[in-house]
Amino acid sequence: QVQLVESGGGLVQAGGSLRLSCAGSGGIFGDMGWYRQAPGKQRELVAGISNGGRTNYADSVKGRFTVSRDNGKKTVYLQMNSLKPEDSAVYYCNARLFGVWSSEYWGQGTQVTVSS
């Protein structure tokens, strides 16, 4: 059974930093990444990373957020620096099984709140 378990959310002041982690289990993962959803808004891609380490970012977080992964630990990270109030949202880990393009799994979500 595939599971994704996130940790690391919380409350931080504007300009601060947080690091999110997402530990996977139950399979070998291909693309992994982070999405976020603020109240009243659609879920949006924040950052993604392939099994080989290729990354992509939403324009709104480029230069401030860094996605990375440890394949041995089946874990993906999101280092968030220079946080802004508009970064406040529930952040969700997302992953596909390696080579199974139709698969898609989500974590339970972790709240990030940035105060001004």
Tab-separated table of N, CA, C and O in Angstrom:
chain	number	residue	atom	x	y	z
A	1	GLN	N	0.847	-1.192	0.000
A	1	GLN	CA	0.000	0.000	0.000
A	1	GLN	C	0.885	1.245	0.000
A	1	GLN	O	1.747	1.408	0.847
A	2	VAL	N	0.641	2.120	-0.968
A	2	VAL	CA	1.435	3.336	-1.073
A	2	VAL	C	0.943	4.374	-0.064
A	2	VAL	O	-0.261	4.605	0.070
A	3	GLN	N	1.880	4.959	0.642
A	3	GLN	CA	1.547	6.025	1.583
A	3	GLN	C	2.543	7.159	1.455
A	3	GLN	O	3.731	6.932	1.197
A	4	LEU	N	2.057	8.378	1.624
A	4	LEU	CA	2.884	9.578	1.672
A	4	LEU	C	2.543	10.306	2.967
A	4	LEU	O	1.383	10.638	3.195
A	5	VAL	N	3.553	10.557	3.786
A	5	VAL	CA	3.325	11.195	5.080
A	5	VAL	C	4.151	12.468	5.154
A	5	VAL	O	5.382	12.421	5.107
A	6	GLU	N	3.441	13.586	5.281
A	6	GLU	CA	4.103	14.883	5.309
A	6	GLU	C	4.372	15.333	6.740
A	6	GLU	O	3.666	14.944	7.675
A	7	SER	N	5.367	16.192	6.876
A	7	SER	CA	5.650	16.827	8.154
A	7	SER	C	6.356	18.145	7.892
A	7	SER	O	6.860	18.381	6.790
A	8	GLY	N	6.360	19.003	8.915
A	8	GLY	CA	7.146	20.220	8.826
A	8	GLY	C	6.368	21.511	8.657
A	8	GLY	O	6.969	22.583	8.629
A	9	GLY	N	5.057	21.445	8.536
A	9	GLY	CA	4.298	22.683	8.417
A	9	GLY	C	4.257	23.432	9.726
A	9	GLY	O	4.752	22.975	10.750
A	10	GLY	N	3.652	24.632	9.692
A	10	GLY	CA	3.525	25.404	10.909
A	10	GLY	C	3.288	26.862	10.638
A	10	GLY	O	2.948	27.257	9.520
A	11	LEU	N	3.472	27.651	11.673
A	11	LEU	CA	3.276	29.107	11.621
A	11	LEU	C	4.632	29.787	11.631
A	11	LEU	O	5.498	29.460	12.469
A	12	VAL	N	4.816	30.719	10.718
A	12	VAL	CA	6.087	31.432	10.635
A	12	VAL	C	5.805	32.870	10.226
A	12	VAL	O	4.800	33.149	9.559
A	13	GLN	N	6.675	33.767	10.628
A	13	GLN	CA	6.531	35.163	10.232
A	13	GLN	C	7.029	35.369	8.802
A	13	GLN	O	7.889	34.614	8.318
A	14	ALA	N	6.508	36.393	8.169
A	14	ALA	CA	6.961	36.742	6.823
A	14	ALA	C	8.482	36.934	6.821
A	14	ALA	O	9.049	37.526	7.747
A	15	GLY	N	9.111	36.379	5.791
A	15	GLY	CA	10.562	36.430	5.697
A	15	GLY	C	11.256	35.220	6.293
A	15	GLY	O	12.462	35.036	6.099
A	16	GLY	N	10.496	34.403	6.996
A	16	GLY	CA	11.066	33.226	7.628
A	16	GLY	C	11.152	32.034	6.698
A	16	GLY	O	10.866	32.131	5.500
A	17	SER	N	11.549	30.906	7.286
A	17	SER	CA	11.759	29.686	6.509
A	17	SER	C	11.075	28.503	7.168
A	17	SER	O	10.897	28.469	8.392
A	18	LEU	N	10.706	27.543	6.344
A	18	LEU	CA	10.196	26.254	6.799
A	18	LEU	C	10.706	25.176	5.853
A	18	LEU	O	10.954	25.454	4.672
A	19	ARG	N	10.812	23.966	6.366
A	19	ARG	CA	11.193	22.839	5.530
A	19	ARG	C	10.147	21.747	5.677
A	19	ARG	O	9.907	21.260	6.781
A	20	LEU	N	9.539	21.381	4.571
A	20	LEU	CA	8.565	20.307	4.560
A	20	LEU	C	9.241	19.006	4.128
A	20	LEU	O	10.137	19.023	3.284
A	21	SER	N	8.777	17.915	4.699
A	21	SER	CA	9.259	16.590	4.311
A	21	SER	C	8.070	15.706	3.977
A	21	SER	O	6.993	15.865	4.551
A	22	CYS	N	8.288	14.788	3.069
A	22	CYS	CA	7.251	13.828	2.703
A	22	CYS	C	7.920	12.468	2.538
A	22	CYS	O	8.714	12.281	1.612
A	23	ALA	N	7.597	11.558	3.440
A	23	ALA	CA	8.176	10.224	3.404
A	23	ALA	C	7.215	9.264	2.722
A	23	ALA	O	6.064	9.121	3.142
A	24	GLY	N	7.704	8.615	1.692
A	24	GLY	CA	6.891	7.658	0.962
A	24	GLY	C	7.191	6.228	1.370
A	24	GLY	O	8.261	5.931	1.897
A	25	SER	N	6.240	5.367	1.130
A	25	SER	CA	6.421	3.943	1.386
A	25	SER	C	5.506	3.155	0.453
A	25	SER	O	4.546	3.708	-0.095
A	26	GLY	N	5.821	1.878	0.272
A	26	GLY	CA	4.950	1.017	-0.514
A	26	GLY	C	5.260	0.964	-1.988
A	26	GLY	O	4.481	0.376	-2.746
A	27	GLY	N	6.377	1.547	-2.421
A	27	GLY	CA	6.711	1.486	-3.839
A	27	GLY	C	7.967	2.282	-4.149
A	27	GLY	O	8.531	2.934	-3.281
A	28	ILE	N	8.364	2.196	-5.408
A	28	ILE	CA	9.479	3.018	-5.899
A	28	ILE	C	8.870	4.197	-6.648
A	28	ILE	O	8.038	4.005	-7.539
A	29	PHE	N	9.297	5.386	-6.301
A	29	PHE	CA	8.631	6.570	-6.820
A	29	PHE	C	9.372	7.191	-7.988
A	29	PHE	O	10.596	7.257	-8.011
A	30	GLY	N	8.595	7.671	-8.935
A	30	GLY	CA	9.117	8.435	-10.049
A	30	GLY	C	9.020	9.907	-9.708
A	30	GLY	O	9.637	10.382	-8.764
A	31	ASP	N	8.206	10.640	-10.458
A	31	ASP	CA	8.023	12.057	-10.169
A	31	ASP	C	7.407	12.249	-8.786
A	31	ASP	O	6.465	11.544	-8.417
A	32	MET	N	7.971	13.203	-8.054
A	32	MET	CA	7.408	13.591	-6.762
A	32	MET	C	7.316	15.110	-6.738
A	32	MET	O	8.016	15.794	-7.496
A	33	GLY	N	6.487	15.635	-5.870
A	33	GLY	CA	6.388	17.088	-5.820
A	33	GLY	C	5.452	17.582	-4.758
A	33	GLY	O	4.943	16.814	-3.936
A	34	TRP	N	5.269	18.877	-4.797
A	34	TRP	CA	4.438	19.568	-3.817
A	34	TRP	C	3.410	20.439	-4.520
A	34	TRP	O	3.741	21.150	-5.472
A	35	TYR	N	2.196	20.392	-4.039
A	35	TYR	CA	1.112	21.262	-4.447
A	35	TYR	C	0.643	22.023	-3.209
A	35	TYR	O	0.950	21.642	-2.090
A	36	ARG	N	-0.110	23.077	-3.451
A	36	ARG	CA	-0.707	23.795	-2.331
A	36	ARG	C	-2.099	24.279	-2.715
A	36	ARG	O	-2.402	24.478	-3.887
A	37	GLN	N	-2.916	24.456	-1.676
A	37	GLN	CA	-4.274	24.942	-1.887
A	37	GLN	C	-4.632	25.905	-0.774
A	37	GLN	O	-4.651	25.530	0.399
A	38	ALA	N	-4.894	27.127	-1.170
A	38	ALA	CA	-5.346	28.149	-0.230
A	38	ALA	C	-6.870	28.173	-0.232
A	38	ALA	O	-7.499	27.742	-1.195
A	39	PRO	N	-7.485	28.694	0.831
A	39	PRO	CA	-8.951	28.732	0.899
A	39	PRO	C	-9.542	29.464	-0.297
A	39	PRO	O	-9.109	30.563	-0.659
A	40	GLY	N	-10.518	28.836	-0.931
A	40	GLY	CA	-11.196	29.450	-2.063
A	40	GLY	C	-10.438	29.406	-3.365
A	40	GLY	O	-10.888	29.976	-4.367
A	41	LYS	N	-9.283	28.743	-3.378
A	41	LYS	CA	-8.469	28.682	-4.594
A	41	LYS	C	-8.268	27.240	-5.019
A	41	LYS	O	-8.420	26.308	-4.229
A	42	GLN	N	-7.896	27.066	-6.285
A	42	GLN	CA	-7.614	25.737	-6.792
A	42	GLN	C	-6.248	25.254	-6.313
A	42	GLN	O	-5.351	26.054	-6.028
A	43	ARG	N	-6.102	23.949	-6.238
A	43	ARG	CA	-4.812	23.378	-5.902
A	43	ARG	C	-3.839	23.672	-7.040
A	43	ARG	O	-4.171	23.507	-8.210
A	44	GLU	N	-2.631	24.093	-6.698
A	44	GLU	CA	-1.651	24.452	-7.712
A	44	GLU	C	-0.315	23.775	-7.446
A	44	GLU	O	0.058	23.524	-6.290
A	45	LEU	N	0.408	23.508	-8.522
A	45	LEU	CA	1.742	22.938	-8.407
A	45	LEU	C	2.696	23.983	-7.852
A	45	LEU	O	2.736	25.118	-8.315
A	46	VAL	N	3.477	23.590	-6.868
A	46	VAL	CA	4.511	24.458	-6.305
A	46	VAL	C	5.865	24.082	-6.886
A	46	VAL	O	6.584	24.931	-7.398
A	47	ALA	N	6.210	22.812	-6.784
A	47	ALA	CA	7.507	22.341	-7.273
A	47	ALA	C	7.452	20.842	-7.506
A	47	ALA	O	6.761	20.129	-6.781
A	48	GLY	N	8.196	20.391	-8.505
A	48	GLY	CA	8.258	18.978	-8.786
A	48	GLY	C	9.698	18.545	-9.031
A	48	GLY	O	10.553	19.366	-9.379
A	49	ILE	N	9.954	17.259	-8.834
A	49	ILE	CA	11.293	16.721	-9.056
A	49	ILE	C	11.154	15.298	-9.584
A	49	ILE	O	10.382	14.493	-9.058
A	50	SER	N	11.904	15.006	-10.636
A	50	SER	CA	11.853	13.676	-11.223
A	50	SER	C	12.746	12.721	-10.446
A	50	SER	O	13.530	13.138	-9.579
A	51	ASN	N	12.655	11.456	-10.772
A	51	ASN	CA	13.497	10.455	-10.119
A	51	ASN	C	14.969	10.755	-10.347
A	51	ASN	O	15.810	10.477	-9.481
A	52	GLY	N	15.284	11.366	-11.483
A	52	GLY	CA	16.668	11.706	-11.795
A	52	GLY	C	17.109	13.062	-11.298
A	52	GLY	O	18.269	13.452	-11.484
A	53	GLY	N	16.200	13.803	-10.644
A	53	GLY	CA	16.573	15.074	-10.033
A	53	GLY	C	16.238	16.317	-10.842
A	53	GLY	O	16.602	17.422	-10.437
A	54	ARG	N	15.552	16.158	-11.964
A	54	ARG	CA	15.148	17.337	-12.733
A	54	ARG	C	14.009	18.040	-11.996
A	54	ARG	O	13.058	17.389	-11.569
A	55	THR	N	14.118	19.366	-11.869
A	55	THR	CA	13.145	20.114	-11.077
A	55	THR	C	12.364	21.127	-11.911
A	55	THR	O	12.829	21.565	-12.972
A	56	ASN	N	11.198	21.484	-11.426
A	56	ASN	CA	10.431	22.575	-12.014
A	56	ASN	C	9.684	23.271	-10.894
A	56	ASN	O	9.352	22.656	-9.867
A	57	TYR	N	9.446	24.566	-11.087
A	57	TYR	CA	8.859	25.401	-10.044
A	57	TYR	C	7.767	26.308	-10.606
A	57	TYR	O	7.849	26.753	-11.754
A	58	ALA	N	6.812	26.635	-9.762
A	58	ALA	CA	5.878	27.688	-10.098
A	58	ALA	C	6.633	29.013	-10.116
A	58	ALA	O	7.573	29.216	-9.327
A	59	ASP	N	6.247	29.911	-11.000
A	59	ASP	CA	6.939	31.192	-11.097
A	59	ASP	C	6.926	31.943	-9.767
A	59	ASP	O	7.880	32.631	-9.426
A	60	SER	N	5.863	31.776	-9.007
A	60	SER	CA	5.705	32.534	-7.766
A	60	SER	C	6.691	32.121	-6.678
A	60	SER	O	6.870	32.856	-5.700
A	61	VAL	N	7.330	30.977	-6.833
A	61	VAL	CA	8.248	30.511	-5.780
A	61	VAL	C	9.693	30.381	-6.259
A	61	VAL	O	10.581	30.074	-5.455
A	62	LYS	N	9.924	30.617	-7.522
A	62	LYS	CA	11.288	30.497	-8.047
A	62	LYS	C	12.233	31.427	-7.304
A	62	LYS	O	11.929	32.589	-7.065
A	63	GLY	N	13.382	30.888	-6.934
A	63	GLY	CA	14.372	31.675	-6.202
A	63	GLY	C	14.160	31.685	-4.698
A	63	GLY	O	15.049	32.127	-3.953
A	64	ARG	N	13.012	31.208	-4.239
A	64	ARG	CA	12.739	31.176	-2.798
A	64	ARG	C	12.586	29.749	-2.272
A	64	ARG	O	12.980	29.458	-1.145
A	65	PHE	N	12.024	28.868	-3.077
A	65	PHE	CA	11.787	27.486	-2.660
A	65	PHE	C	12.750	26.554	-3.396
A	65	PHE	O	13.101	26.794	-4.553
A	66	THR	N	13.125	25.483	-2.719
A	66	THR	CA	13.976	24.461	-3.330
A	66	THR	C	13.410	23.079	-3.033
A	66	THR	O	13.192	22.738	-1.853
A	67	VAL	N	13.170	22.314	-4.077
A	67	VAL	CA	12.698	20.936	-3.908
A	67	VAL	C	13.893	19.996	-4.082
A	67	VAL	O	14.764	20.217	-4.926
A	68	SER	N	13.923	18.954	-3.247
A	68	SER	CA	14.994	17.958	-3.335
A	68	SER	C	14.418	16.614	-2.901
A	68	SER	O	13.303	16.537	-2.386
A	69	ARG	N	15.193	15.564	-3.119
A	69	ARG	CA	14.719	14.243	-2.729
A	69	ARG	C	15.884	13.356	-2.357
A	69	ARG	O	17.017	13.560	-2.796
A	70	ASP	N	15.571	12.358	-1.542
A	70	ASP	CA	16.516	11.321	-1.161
A	70	ASP	C	15.861	10.009	-1.587
A	70	ASP	O	14.943	9.527	-0.921
A	71	ASN	N	16.306	9.455	-2.708
A	71	ASN	CA	15.671	8.246	-3.238
A	71	ASN	C	15.816	7.056	-2.292
A	71	ASN	O	14.929	6.217	-2.195
A	72	GLY	N	16.937	6.998	-1.589
A	72	GLY	CA	17.137	5.893	-0.650
A	72	GLY	C	16.122	5.913	0.484
A	72	GLY	O	15.679	4.867	0.966
A	73	LYS	N	15.728	7.100	0.881
A	73	LYS	CA	14.741	7.255	1.966
A	73	LYS	C	13.331	7.429	1.420
A	73	LYS	O	12.379	7.574	2.196
A	74	LYS	N	13.187	7.484	0.091
A	74	LYS	CA	11.880	7.699	-0.535
A	74	LYS	C	11.226	8.962	0.015
A	74	LYS	O	10.024	9.003	0.290
A	75	THR	N	12.024	9.989	0.163
A	75	THR	CA	11.557	11.220	0.788
A	75	THR	C	11.812	12.413	-0.127
A	75	THR	O	12.879	12.516	-0.735
A	76	VAL	N	10.826	13.298	-0.202
A	76	VAL	CA	10.966	14.541	-0.935
A	76	VAL	C	10.851	15.695	0.045
A	76	VAL	O	10.091	15.613	1.014
A	77	TYR	N	11.625	16.736	-0.190
A	77	TYR	CA	11.678	17.879	0.705
A	77	TYR	C	11.298	19.151	-0.052
A	77	TYR	O	11.468	19.242	-1.264
A	78	LEU	N	10.829	20.139	0.701
A	78	LEU	CA	10.599	21.459	0.141
A	78	LEU	C	11.141	22.477	1.136
A	78	LEU	O	10.579	22.658	2.224
A	79	GLN	N	12.248	23.089	0.777
A	79	GLN	CA	12.829	24.153	1.592
A	79	GLN	C	12.218	25.471	1.133
A	79	GLN	O	12.338	25.843	-0.040
A	80	MET	N	11.557	26.141	2.045
A	80	MET	CA	10.857	27.381	1.725
A	80	MET	C	11.512	28.528	2.478
A	80	MET	O	11.502	28.548	3.712
A	81	ASN	N	12.080	29.461	1.737
A	81	ASN	CA	12.727	30.636	2.317
A	81	ASN	C	11.986	31.903	1.903
A	81	ASN	O	11.212	31.895	0.949
A	82	SER	N	12.254	32.970	2.600
A	82	SER	CA	11.639	34.273	2.296
A	82	SER	C	10.129	34.133	2.135
A	82	SER	O	9.536	34.635	1.172
A	83	LEU	N	9.522	33.479	3.077
A	83	LEU	CA	8.096	33.201	2.986
A	83	LEU	C	7.263	34.476	3.034
A	83	LEU	O	7.625	35.451	3.729
A	84	LYS	N	6.166	34.453	2.297
A	84	LYS	CA	5.256	35.584	2.212
A	84	LYS	C	3.867	35.144	2.697
A	84	LYS	O	3.537	33.953	2.620
A	85	PRO	N	3.053	36.072	3.157
A	85	PRO	CA	1.694	35.697	3.577
A	85	PRO	C	0.921	34.961	2.491
A	85	PRO	O	0.136	34.052	2.796
A	86	GLU	N	1.164	35.293	1.230
A	86	GLU	CA	0.455	34.630	0.135
A	86	GLU	C	0.915	33.188	-0.076
A	86	GLU	O	0.325	32.460	-0.873
A	87	ASP	N	1.952	32.762	0.624
A	87	ASP	CA	2.361	31.351	0.581
A	87	ASP	C	1.533	30.494	1.535
A	87	ASP	O	1.650	29.267	1.525
A	88	SER	N	0.714	31.128	2.353
A	88	SER	CA	-0.115	30.380	3.301
A	88	SER	C	-1.087	29.478	2.554
A	88	SER	O	-1.802	29.922	1.652
A	89	ALA	N	-1.104	28.216	2.937
A	89	ALA	CA	-1.943	27.229	2.259
A	89	ALA	C	-1.746	25.878	2.926
A	89	ALA	O	-0.847	25.713	3.762
A	90	VAL	N	-2.556	24.924	2.529
A	90	VAL	CA	-2.278	23.536	2.866
A	90	VAL	C	-1.387	22.986	1.758
A	90	VAL	O	-1.729	23.095	0.575
A	91	TYR	N	-0.273	22.415	2.139
A	91	TYR	CA	0.686	21.875	1.184
A	91	TYR	C	0.540	20.358	1.137
A	91	TYR	O	0.533	19.692	2.175
A	92	TYR	N	0.439	19.840	-0.079
A	92	TYR	CA	0.239	18.415	-0.299
A	92	TYR	C	1.413	17.817	-1.062
A	92	TYR	O	1.854	18.373	-2.067
A	93	CYS	N	1.873	16.697	-0.588
A	93	CYS	CA	2.867	15.909	-1.303
A	93	CYS	C	2.159	15.074	-2.376
A	93	CYS	O	1.046	14.571	-2.147
A	94	ASN	N	2.813	14.945	-3.516
A	94	ASN	CA	2.244	14.206	-4.634
A	94	ASN	C	3.336	13.305	-5.215
A	94	ASN	O	4.496	13.715	-5.299
A	95	ALA	N	2.963	12.103	-5.611
A	95	ALA	CA	3.964	11.197	-6.184
A	95	ALA	C	3.329	10.203	-7.132
A	95	ALA	O	2.152	9.855	-6.999
A	96	ARG	N	4.135	9.774	-8.092
A	96	ARG	CA	3.757	8.687	-8.992
A	96	ARG	C	4.730	7.537	-8.810
A	96	ARG	O	5.900	7.754	-8.500
A	97	LEU	N	4.232	6.335	-9.001
A	97	LEU	CA	5.122	5.188	-8.971
A	97	LEU	C	5.998	5.206	-10.211
A	97	LEU	O	5.543	5.576	-11.298
A	98	PHE	N	7.239	4.799	-10.067
A	98	PHE	CA	8.196	4.813	-11.159
A	98	PHE	C	7.704	3.944	-12.303
A	98	PHE	O	7.416	2.758	-12.111
A	99	GLY	N	7.560	4.553	-13.488
A	99	GLY	CA	7.156	3.808	-14.674
A	99	GLY	C	5.666	3.559	-14.791
A	99	GLY	O	5.212	2.956	-15.762
A	100	VAL	N	4.889	3.992	-13.804
A	100	VAL	CA	3.434	3.790	-13.836
A	100	VAL	C	2.795	5.166	-13.961
A	100	VAL	O	2.411	5.797	-12.962
A	101	TRP	N	2.666	5.656	-15.197
A	101	TRP	CA	2.250	7.032	-15.414
A	101	TRP	C	0.816	7.286	-14.987
A	101	TRP	O	0.442	8.423	-14.733
A	102	SER	N	0.028	6.241	-14.922
A	102	SER	CA	-1.376	6.431	-14.537
A	102	SER	C	-1.556	6.517	-13.029
A	102	SER	O	-2.650	6.813	-12.550
A	103	SER	N	-0.501	6.242	-12.279
A	103	SER	CA	-0.637	6.259	-10.830
A	103	SER	C	-0.466	7.677	-10.302
A	103	SER	O	0.258	8.487	-10.869
A	104	GLU	N	-1.137	7.971	-9.218
A	104	GLU	CA	-0.972	9.256	-8.564
A	104	GLU	C	-1.421	9.124	-7.121
A	104	GLU	O	-2.510	8.612	-6.857
A	105	TYR	N	-0.578	9.582	-6.224
A	105	TYR	CA	-0.876	9.476	-4.802
A	105	TYR	C	-0.673	10.825	-4.136
A	105	TYR	O	0.164	11.631	-4.569
A	106	TRP	N	-1.446	11.032	-3.060
A	106	TRP	CA	-1.393	12.302	-2.336
A	106	TRP	C	-1.181	12.050	-0.849
A	106	TRP	O	-1.675	11.058	-0.297
A	107	GLY	N	-0.458	12.964	-0.227
A	107	GLY	CA	-0.362	12.960	1.217
A	107	GLY	C	-1.591	13.616	1.831
A	107	GLY	O	-2.487	14.083	1.127
A	108	GLN	N	-1.613	13.651	3.147
A	108	GLN	CA	-2.781	14.161	3.860
A	108	GLN	C	-2.799	15.684	3.925
A	108	GLN	O	-3.834	16.271	4.245
A	109	GLY	N	-1.689	16.323	3.637
A	109	GLY	CA	-1.611	17.772	3.677
A	109	GLY	C	-1.054	18.290	4.984
A	109	GLY	O	-1.264	17.698	6.048
A	110	THR	N	-0.325	19.391	4.901
A	110	THR	CA	0.212	20.041	6.086
A	110	THR	C	0.022	21.552	5.932
A	110	THR	O	0.272	22.123	4.874
A	111	GLN	N	-0.445	22.185	6.998
A	111	GLN	CA	-0.770	23.600	6.947
A	111	GLN	C	0.476	24.451	7.110
A	111	GLN	O	1.283	24.235	8.024
A	112	VAL	N	0.611	25.425	6.231
A	112	VAL	CA	1.659	26.443	6.337
A	112	VAL	C	0.961	27.796	6.448
A	112	VAL	O	0.157	28.155	5.584
A	113	THR	N	1.252	28.518	7.512
A	113	THR	CA	0.669	29.835	7.718
A	113	THR	C	1.787	30.845	7.908
A	113	THR	O	2.649	30.660	8.771
A	114	VAL	N	1.759	31.884	7.092
A	114	VAL	CA	2.780	32.928	7.151
A	114	VAL	C	2.109	34.212	7.609
A	114	VAL	O	1.219	34.733	6.933
A	115	SER	N	2.528	34.711	8.740
A	115	SER	CA	1.933	35.935	9.279
A	115	SER	C	2.708	37.158	8.812
A	115	SER	O	3.921	37.103	8.615
A	116	SER	N	1.987	38.246	8.641
A	116	SER	CA	2.635	39.483	8.152
A	116	SER	C	3.114	40.349	9.303
A	116	SER	O	2.849	40.087	10.452
